Amino acid sequence: MTAVMLSTMMLCFALTVSVAVSIGLAAVLGIQVENANMLISVKEMFNAINKFPLAAIPFFILAGNIMESGGISRRLVEFAKSLVGGVQGGLPMTCVLTCMIFASVSGSSVATTFAIGTILIPALLKHGYPTTWAASLQATSAELGVIIPPSIPMILYGVSAEVSIGEMFIAGFGPGLLISGALMLFVWVYCKIKGWGKKDGDERLSVGKATLKAGWALLMPVIILGGIYGGIFTPTEASAVAVFYALIVGLVIYREIKFVDLYLILRKSVLSSAVIMFIIANAGLFAFLITRAGVPEAIGLYLEDVLKSPTYFLLGVNAALFLIGMFIETGAAIIVLAPILAPVAMHFGIDPVHFGLIMVVNLALGMITPPFGVNLFAACTVARISLDRMVKDLIPFVLVILACLMVISYVPSLSLWLRDLVYAS
């Protein structure tokens, strides 16, 4: 059964069938090979999405789309530019910083790409940056959307590996700040070498004026994250609060959203949410079948036998996840692999929260690596270029994230110190 499922899935990938359909078709054929009742498929697909924490996904997607349409994104860009835009290379640094702030509410890298990219990619082009480099920067910076909490992949890992989502969120700050800082340092040095961005400070607002204009937008992550860590509401409830707050700000305070705009915003959010939920449902059925076949236990025993230490285990897992992330959507990969790999990681003495951060950061790399990087497609859409033109400029950004991933993997305190501090108190 396992052989049929895996070969079917890989064949579908080779034929460019969508990820969700590939996984679902492989699972259905697996059921047929076992001569099991087809009602299993309906039951397990429903069980996969019938989980309260998953309700946060459509809400965070909707909140990101409202922020994009309601003027919140533009004000966050102006605020970030007031802080770092005055130096050479300040505009690319603004891109990274804005994505970091936006990520603290949206939870989605694709939403971050569109919301910030539609503002900053044209601005980067206006200041003389190459189109391919600007698109590569935006796609990479938007990866912070799934690393800085709240994060949709972290929710999926928490549900799949039965780990506290609150702990995952608070542990995500260390890796998120590391990657943000590394990207900002890289683009600053790179722009110095290339001689780009000497006039990035033009039309920059003062910090005070930009803060005043973006006050309501900046209050949003404070309310969301403060509410979660203050115990006022759960991460799932926080997603609904984010939608409500973004609506009030966009409709009443900034008045950049009209009631007639809500239909398009809701339609876009529903389509995005439906795609993710369909992937989760199919991946849940696939994971159930391979678990029933004993594949996780077999893989665990094999890894224990071959990879004798946590160091080699993390190296092997990172290499495998990097390759998997290039071909399989992040959410689907987490749902299928987290129940398999998390118990093995715990056997090696690796904290499941720390391992979750490694999985999320590694698989997020798949969002900026061909052939199926969703951030790349989004950035290409905004910049109006083809994907093949971006590959050369992407390589340095991928290397920066890989370097950060190694630090995250082998310095667990980077992820766990804040979690331990909060939960110890």
Short mmCIF file of C-alpha atoms in Angstrom, two decimals:
data_model
loop_
_atom_site.label_atom_id
_atom_site.label_comp_id
_atom_site.label_asym_id
_atom_site.label_seq_id
_atom_site.Cartn_x
_atom_site.Cartn_y
_atom_site.Cartn_z
CA MET A 1 0.00 0.00 0.00
CA THR A 2 2.77 2.42 0.95
CA ALA A 3 4.64 1.75 -2.31
CA VAL A 4 1.50 2.40 -4.37
CA MET A 5 0.74 5.61 -2.48
CA LEU A 6 4.25 7.04 -2.75
CA SER A 7 4.71 6.10 -6.41
CA THR A 8 1.29 7.54 -7.31
CA MET A 9 2.03 10.78 -5.48
CA MET A 10 5.45 11.19 -7.15
CA LEU A 11 3.98 10.41 -10.57
CA CYS A 12 1.28 13.05 -10.07
CA PHE A 13 3.92 15.59 -8.99
CA ALA A 14 5.91 14.80 -12.15
CA LEU A 15 2.78 15.37 -14.23
CA THR A 16 2.27 18.75 -12.46
CA VAL A 17 -0.98 17.66 -10.82
CA SER A 18 -1.82 19.93 -7.86
CA VAL A 19 -0.40 18.91 -4.49
CA ALA A 20 -3.78 18.37 -2.82
CA VAL A 21 -5.13 16.20 -5.65
CA SER A 22 -1.87 14.22 -5.83
CA ILE A 23 -1.95 13.39 -2.13
CA GLY A 24 -5.68 12.63 -2.14
CA LEU A 25 -5.50 10.38 -5.21
CA ALA A 26 -2.55 8.48 -3.74
CA ALA A 27 -4.49 7.92 -0.50
CA VAL A 28 -7.62 6.69 -2.33
CA LEU A 29 -5.57 4.21 -4.37
CA GLY A 30 -3.95 3.04 -1.13
CA ILE A 31 -7.39 2.30 0.30
CA GLN A 32 -8.28 0.38 -2.85
CA VAL A 33 -5.12 -1.73 -2.65
CA GLU A 34 -5.98 -2.66 0.93
CA ASN A 35 -9.59 -3.43 -0.03
CA ALA A 36 -10.67 -1.19 2.85
CA ASN A 37 -14.01 0.61 3.12
CA MET A 38 -13.95 3.86 1.14
CA LEU A 39 -15.89 5.54 3.96
CA ILE A 40 -12.52 5.74 5.71
CA SER A 41 -11.55 8.51 3.32
CA VAL A 42 -14.55 10.66 4.24
CA LYS A 43 -14.11 10.05 7.95
CA GLU A 44 -10.38 10.79 8.07
CA MET A 45 -10.59 13.83 5.80
CA PHE A 46 -13.25 15.28 8.07
CA ASN A 47 -11.23 14.43 11.20
CA ALA A 48 -8.21 16.19 9.72
CA ILE A 49 -9.99 19.55 9.51
CA ASN A 50 -12.37 19.11 12.44
CA LYS A 51 -9.95 20.77 14.88
CA PHE A 52 -10.62 24.04 16.65
CA PRO A 53 -7.10 25.54 16.21
CA LEU A 54 -7.46 25.28 12.43
CA ALA A 55 -10.23 27.89 12.57
CA ALA A 56 -7.42 30.43 12.95
CA ILE A 57 -6.24 29.86 9.38
CA PRO A 58 -9.15 31.49 7.46
CA PHE A 59 -9.32 34.29 10.01
CA PHE A 60 -5.62 35.18 9.72
CA ILE A 61 -5.86 35.05 5.92
CA LEU A 62 -8.88 37.37 6.03
CA ALA A 63 -7.10 39.73 8.44
CA GLY A 64 -4.12 39.96 6.07
CA ASN A 65 -6.34 40.76 3.09
CA ILE A 66 -8.21 43.43 5.04
CA MET A 67 -4.88 44.98 6.11
CA GLU A 68 -3.77 45.07 2.48
CA SER A 69 -6.96 46.80 1.31
CA GLY A 70 -7.47 49.03 4.35
CA GLY A 71 -4.30 51.09 4.22
CA ILE A 72 -2.69 49.37 7.19
CA SER A 73 0.12 47.85 5.07
CA ARG A 74 1.05 51.21 3.52
CA ARG A 75 1.30 52.90 6.91
CA LEU A 76 3.48 50.09 8.24
CA VAL A 77 5.82 50.61 5.28
CA GLU A 78 6.02 54.36 6.02
CA PHE A 79 6.78 53.63 9.67
CA ALA A 80 9.51 51.08 8.85
CA LYS A 81 11.06 53.46 6.33
CA SER A 82 11.19 56.21 8.95
CA LEU A 83 13.30 53.90 11.15
CA VAL A 84 15.79 52.40 8.69
CA GLY A 85 15.19 54.18 5.37
CA GLY A 86 17.74 56.93 5.97
CA VAL A 87 20.82 54.79 5.30
CA GLN A 88 22.15 53.46 2.00
CA GLY A 89 20.13 50.34 1.27
CA GLY A 90 17.43 51.57 3.61
CA LEU A 91 14.58 50.69 1.26
CA PRO A 92 15.43 46.95 1.12
CA MET A 93 15.86 47.05 4.91
CA THR A 94 12.42 48.66 5.08
CA CYS A 95 11.04 45.69 3.14
CA VAL A 96 12.42 43.21 5.69
CA LEU A 97 11.29 45.24 8.70
CA THR A 98 7.78 45.80 7.32
CA CYS A 99 7.36 42.10 6.57
CA MET A 100 8.43 41.35 10.14
CA ILE A 101 5.80 43.72 11.57
CA PHE A 102 3.10 42.55 9.14
CA ALA A 103 3.92 38.92 9.95
CA SER A 104 3.05 39.52 13.59
CA VAL A 105 -0.60 39.68 12.53
CA SER A 106 -1.07 37.89 9.19
CA GLY A 107 0.46 34.42 9.80
CA SER A 108 0.74 33.87 6.02
CA SER A 109 3.78 34.42 3.78
CA VAL A 110 1.72 34.70 0.59
CA ALA A 111 -0.53 37.35 2.15
CA THR A 112 2.62 39.20 3.28
CA THR A 113 4.09 39.01 -0.24
CA PHE A 114 1.05 40.58 -1.85
CA ALA A 115 0.31 43.12 0.89
CA ILE A 116 3.85 44.50 1.15
CA GLY A 117 5.10 43.65 -2.34
CA THR A 118 2.47 45.71 -4.12
CA ILE A 119 3.84 48.76 -2.27
CA LEU A 120 7.57 48.10 -2.00
CA ILE A 121 8.47 46.37 -5.28
CA PRO A 122 7.39 49.43 -7.35
CA ALA A 123 9.23 51.67 -4.84
CA LEU A 124 12.41 49.59 -5.17
CA LEU A 125 12.20 49.77 -8.97
CA LYS A 126 11.71 53.54 -8.80
CA HIS A 127 14.94 53.82 -6.79
CA GLY A 128 16.91 51.87 -9.39
CA TYR A 129 16.99 48.38 -7.93
CA PRO A 130 16.87 45.52 -10.50
CA THR A 131 13.42 43.97 -10.86
CA THR A 132 14.64 40.42 -10.27
CA TRP A 133 16.52 41.41 -7.10
CA ALA A 134 13.55 43.37 -5.74
CA ALA A 135 11.22 40.39 -6.33
CA SER A 136 13.71 37.99 -4.72
CA LEU A 137 14.04 40.26 -1.69
CA GLN A 138 10.27 40.51 -1.29
CA ALA A 139 9.72 36.76 -1.63
CA THR A 140 12.43 36.01 0.95
CA SER A 141 11.34 38.71 3.43
CA ALA A 142 7.74 37.47 3.25
CA GLU A 143 8.94 34.11 4.56
CA LEU A 144 8.91 35.84 7.95
CA GLY A 145 5.11 35.61 7.68
CA VAL A 146 5.29 31.97 8.80
CA ILE A 147 8.19 32.33 11.25
CA ILE A 148 7.21 35.40 13.28
CA PRO A 149 4.15 34.41 15.34
CA PRO A 150 1.27 34.03 14.84
CA SER A 151 1.99 31.51 12.09
CA ILE A 152 -0.28 29.15 10.17
CA PRO A 153 2.41 26.43 9.77
CA MET A 154 3.07 26.60 13.53
CA ILE A 155 -0.63 25.98 14.14
CA LEU A 156 -0.50 22.99 11.78
CA TYR A 157 2.58 21.58 13.54
CA GLY A 158 1.01 22.06 16.96
CA VAL A 159 -2.12 20.19 15.86
CA SER A 160 -0.21 17.41 14.08
CA ALA A 161 2.45 16.81 16.74
CA GLU A 162 0.16 17.57 19.70
CA VAL A 163 2.38 20.42 20.89
CA SER A 164 1.19 23.63 22.57
CA ILE A 165 0.55 26.27 19.89
CA GLY A 166 1.14 29.01 22.46
CA GLU A 167 4.61 27.60 23.17
CA MET A 168 5.33 27.38 19.44
CA PHE A 169 4.34 31.01 18.99
CA ILE A 170 6.50 32.35 21.79
CA ALA A 171 9.47 30.21 20.69
CA GLY A 172 9.19 31.66 17.18
CA PHE A 173 10.39 35.12 18.21
CA GLY A 174 14.06 34.14 18.54
CA PRO A 175 14.38 32.54 15.09
CA GLY A 176 12.24 35.29 13.54
CA LEU A 177 14.43 38.07 14.92
CA LEU A 178 17.59 36.19 13.90
CA ILE A 179 16.43 35.83 10.29
CA SER A 180 15.18 39.43 10.16
CA GLY A 181 18.49 40.76 11.47
CA ALA A 182 20.53 38.56 9.13
CA LEU A 183 18.53 39.67 6.08
CA MET A 184 18.79 43.35 7.02
CA LEU A 185 22.55 43.07 7.54
CA PHE A 186 22.94 41.21 4.24
CA VAL A 187 20.98 43.73 2.13
CA TRP A 188 22.81 46.65 3.78
CA VAL A 189 26.23 45.17 2.98
CA TYR A 190 25.11 44.08 -0.50
CA CYS A 191 23.81 47.55 -1.37
CA LYS A 192 27.09 49.08 -0.14
CA ILE A 193 29.05 46.76 -2.44
CA LYS A 194 26.76 47.38 -5.43
CA GLY A 195 26.42 51.10 -4.83
CA TRP A 196 22.64 50.89 -4.74
CA GLY A 197 20.21 52.92 -2.66
CA LYS A 198 22.12 56.14 -2.08
CA LYS A 199 18.85 58.10 -2.32
CA ASP A 200 16.65 55.70 -0.34
CA GLY A 201 15.96 58.39 2.26
CA ASP A 202 14.08 60.62 -0.19
CA GLU A 203 10.48 61.40 0.84
CA ARG A 204 11.03 59.70 4.20
CA LEU A 205 8.78 60.85 7.04
CA SER A 206 10.17 61.65 10.47
CA VAL A 207 9.83 58.87 13.03
CA GLY A 208 7.32 60.89 15.04
CA LYS A 209 5.09 61.71 12.09
CA ALA A 210 5.24 58.16 10.71
CA THR A 211 4.43 56.71 14.13
CA LEU A 212 1.47 59.05 14.48
CA LYS A 213 0.12 58.07 11.05
CA ALA A 214 0.65 54.36 11.69
CA GLY A 215 -0.51 54.42 15.32
CA TRP A 216 -3.65 52.34 14.80
CA ALA A 217 -1.78 49.91 12.53
CA LEU A 218 1.03 49.46 15.08
CA LEU A 219 -1.48 48.86 17.85
CA MET A 220 -2.77 45.78 16.03
CA PRO A 221 0.16 43.40 16.75
CA VAL A 222 0.31 44.73 20.30
CA ILE A 223 -3.33 43.75 20.88
CA ILE A 224 -3.03 40.38 19.15
CA LEU A 225 0.24 39.21 20.69
CA GLY A 226 -0.45 40.88 24.02
CA GLY A 227 -3.82 39.16 24.19
CA ILE A 228 -2.34 35.75 23.43
CA TYR A 229 0.55 35.91 25.90
CA GLY A 230 -1.49 37.76 28.49
CA GLY A 231 -3.96 34.88 28.56
CA ILE A 232 -6.87 37.05 27.43
CA PHE A 233 -7.64 34.89 24.41
CA THR A 234 -6.29 31.80 22.65
CA PRO A 235 -4.36 31.96 19.34
CA THR A 236 -7.53 30.86 17.54
CA GLU A 237 -9.62 33.55 19.19
CA ALA A 238 -6.84 36.05 18.43
CA SER A 239 -7.35 35.46 14.71
CA ALA A 240 -10.99 36.56 15.00
CA VAL A 241 -9.92 39.60 17.03
CA ALA A 242 -7.43 40.48 14.27
CA VAL A 243 -10.21 40.43 11.67
CA PHE A 244 -12.51 42.58 13.81
CA TYR A 245 -9.77 45.12 14.57
CA ALA A 246 -8.63 45.33 10.94
CA LEU A 247 -12.24 45.88 9.83
CA ILE A 248 -12.79 48.70 12.32
CA VAL A 249 -9.54 50.42 11.35
CA GLY A 250 -10.07 49.98 7.59
CA LEU A 251 -13.78 50.91 7.55
CA VAL A 252 -14.15 53.50 10.30
CA ILE A 253 -10.75 55.03 11.12
CA TYR A 254 -8.76 55.04 7.86
CA ARG A 255 -11.92 54.77 5.72
CA GLU A 256 -10.04 53.12 2.85
CA ILE A 257 -12.43 50.16 2.66
CA LYS A 258 -15.97 50.57 1.39
CA PHE A 259 -18.73 48.06 2.06
CA VAL A 260 -18.73 47.17 -1.64
CA ASP A 261 -15.06 46.11 -1.29
CA LEU A 262 -15.89 43.50 1.33
CA TYR A 263 -17.26 41.02 -1.20
CA LEU A 264 -13.96 40.84 -3.11
CA ILE A 265 -11.94 40.67 0.11
CA LEU A 266 -14.11 37.85 1.47
CA ARG A 267 -14.09 36.00 -1.86
CA LYS A 268 -10.29 36.14 -2.06
CA SER A 269 -9.99 34.94 1.54
CA VAL A 270 -12.46 32.08 1.06
CA LEU A 271 -10.61 30.80 -2.01
CA SER A 272 -7.25 30.89 -0.24
CA SER A 273 -8.67 29.20 2.87
CA ALA A 274 -10.44 26.51 0.82
CA VAL A 275 -7.20 25.58 -0.94
CA ILE A 276 -5.35 25.20 2.38
CA MET A 277 -8.16 23.23 4.01
CA PHE A 278 -8.41 20.89 1.00
CA ILE A 279 -4.69 20.19 1.28
CA ILE A 280 -5.02 19.57 5.03
CA ALA A 281 -7.94 17.16 4.51
CA ASN A 282 -6.10 15.10 1.89
CA ALA A 283 -2.82 15.16 3.81
CA GLY A 284 -4.68 14.01 6.94
CA LEU A 285 -6.01 10.95 5.11
CA PHE A 286 -2.55 10.23 3.68
CA ALA A 287 -0.93 10.52 7.13
CA PHE A 288 -3.57 8.22 8.67
CA LEU A 289 -2.89 5.48 6.11
CA ILE A 290 0.90 5.55 6.34
CA THR A 291 0.67 5.60 10.14
CA ARG A 292 -1.68 2.61 10.01
CA ALA A 293 0.84 0.83 7.75
CA GLY A 294 3.58 1.33 10.35
CA VAL A 295 5.71 3.65 8.23
CA PRO A 296 6.47 6.17 11.03
CA GLU A 297 7.69 3.43 13.34
CA ALA A 298 9.82 1.90 10.58
CA ILE A 299 11.34 5.27 9.68
CA GLY A 300 11.97 6.00 13.34
CA LEU A 301 13.81 2.70 13.86
CA TYR A 302 15.82 3.24 10.67
CA LEU A 303 16.87 6.75 11.67
CA GLU A 304 17.80 5.59 15.16
CA ASP A 305 19.98 2.87 13.62
CA VAL A 306 21.66 5.03 10.96
CA LEU A 307 21.85 8.44 12.68
CA LYS A 308 23.45 7.65 16.00
CA SER A 309 23.43 11.14 17.53
CA PRO A 310 21.18 14.23 17.66
CA THR A 311 23.78 16.13 15.60
CA TYR A 312 23.61 13.71 12.68
CA PHE A 313 19.84 13.36 13.05
CA LEU A 314 19.30 17.11 12.70
CA LEU A 315 21.70 17.28 9.75
CA GLY A 316 19.92 14.43 7.97
CA VAL A 317 16.44 15.77 8.72
CA ASN A 318 17.38 19.28 7.55
CA ALA A 319 18.73 17.93 4.27
CA ALA A 320 15.59 15.83 3.72
CA LEU A 321 13.19 18.65 4.66
CA PHE A 322 14.99 21.07 2.36
CA LEU A 323 14.47 18.75 -0.60
CA ILE A 324 10.88 17.94 0.40
CA GLY A 325 10.05 21.62 0.80
CA MET A 326 11.07 22.28 -2.79
CA PHE A 327 8.33 20.00 -4.09
CA ILE A 328 5.59 19.79 -1.45
CA GLU A 329 3.51 22.63 -0.01
CA THR A 330 4.58 23.58 3.54
CA GLY A 331 1.27 22.82 5.25
CA ALA A 332 0.91 19.42 3.61
CA ALA A 333 4.51 18.48 4.43
CA ILE A 334 4.06 19.42 8.09
CA ILE A 335 0.82 17.46 8.47
CA VAL A 336 2.33 14.34 6.89
CA LEU A 337 5.82 14.49 8.43
CA ALA A 338 5.32 16.01 11.90
CA PRO A 339 3.63 12.89 13.40
CA ILE A 340 6.48 10.78 11.93
CA LEU A 341 9.52 12.87 12.82
CA ALA A 342 8.54 14.56 16.10
CA PRO A 343 8.55 11.29 18.15
CA VAL A 344 11.97 10.37 16.69
CA ALA A 345 13.31 13.82 17.59
CA MET A 346 12.06 13.38 21.14
CA HIS A 347 13.85 9.99 21.29
CA PHE A 348 17.09 11.88 20.57
CA GLY A 349 16.30 14.31 23.39
CA ILE A 350 15.26 17.19 21.13
CA ASP A 351 12.50 19.40 22.52
CA PRO A 352 9.36 19.03 20.32
CA VAL A 353 8.89 22.81 20.27
CA HIS A 354 12.48 23.33 19.12
CA PHE A 355 12.05 20.64 16.48
CA GLY A 356 8.83 22.31 15.33
CA LEU A 357 10.70 25.57 14.73
CA ILE A 358 13.33 23.67 12.72
CA MET A 359 10.60 22.10 10.58
CA VAL A 360 8.76 25.38 10.01
CA VAL A 361 11.89 27.39 9.11
CA ASN A 362 13.23 24.63 6.86
CA LEU A 363 9.99 23.98 5.00
CA ALA A 364 9.44 27.74 4.70
CA LEU A 365 12.55 27.71 2.53
CA GLY A 366 10.43 25.75 0.05
CA MET A 367 8.37 28.91 -0.40
CA ILE A 368 11.38 30.64 -2.01
CA THR A 369 12.93 27.72 -3.90
CA PRO A 370 11.88 26.52 -7.36
CA PRO A 371 9.96 24.75 -8.75
CA PHE A 372 6.95 25.18 -6.43
CA GLY A 373 7.83 28.19 -4.26
CA VAL A 374 4.53 29.94 -3.61
CA ASN A 375 6.23 33.18 -2.54
CA LEU A 376 8.12 33.21 -5.82
CA PHE A 377 4.92 32.97 -7.83
CA ALA A 378 3.36 35.76 -5.77
CA ALA A 379 6.41 38.01 -6.16
CA CYS A 380 6.57 37.26 -9.90
CA THR A 381 2.92 38.25 -10.21
CA VAL A 382 3.52 41.58 -8.48
CA ALA A 383 6.80 42.33 -10.33
CA ARG A 384 5.44 40.99 -13.66
CA ILE A 385 8.46 38.83 -14.43
CA SER A 386 9.00 35.12 -15.09
CA LEU A 387 10.29 32.80 -12.38
CA ASP A 388 13.41 31.71 -14.28
CA ARG A 389 14.77 35.26 -14.23
CA MET A 390 14.81 35.32 -10.41
CA VAL A 391 16.90 32.22 -9.75
CA LYS A 392 20.33 33.90 -9.88
CA ASP A 393 19.34 36.66 -7.44
CA LEU A 394 17.62 34.18 -5.13
CA ILE A 395 20.73 32.14 -4.36
CA PRO A 396 22.35 34.60 -1.87
CA PHE A 397 19.05 35.00 0.00
CA VAL A 398 18.60 31.21 0.26
CA LEU A 399 22.16 30.90 1.63
CA VAL A 400 21.43 33.51 4.31
CA ILE A 401 18.32 31.60 5.44
CA LEU A 402 20.26 28.29 5.39
CA ALA A 403 22.95 29.80 7.63
CA CYS A 404 20.24 30.97 10.05
CA LEU A 405 18.65 27.50 9.93
CA MET A 406 21.92 25.89 11.07
CA VAL A 407 22.10 28.29 14.02
CA ILE A 408 18.46 27.57 14.91
CA SER A 409 19.06 23.81 14.66
CA TYR A 410 22.19 23.61 16.80
CA VAL A 411 21.53 26.43 19.30
CA PRO A 412 18.20 25.36 20.85
CA SER A 413 18.36 28.12 23.47
CA LEU A 414 17.70 30.64 20.68
CA SER A 415 14.20 29.19 20.32
CA LEU A 416 13.53 27.99 23.85
CA TRP A 417 14.89 30.65 26.22
CA LEU A 418 11.85 32.92 25.96
CA ARG A 419 9.46 29.96 26.18
CA ASP A 420 11.25 28.67 29.28
CA LEU A 421 11.31 32.14 30.83
CA VAL A 422 7.59 32.75 30.31
CA TYR A 423 6.38 29.30 31.34
CA ALA A 424 8.79 29.06 34.28
CA SER A 425 7.30 32.24 35.69
#
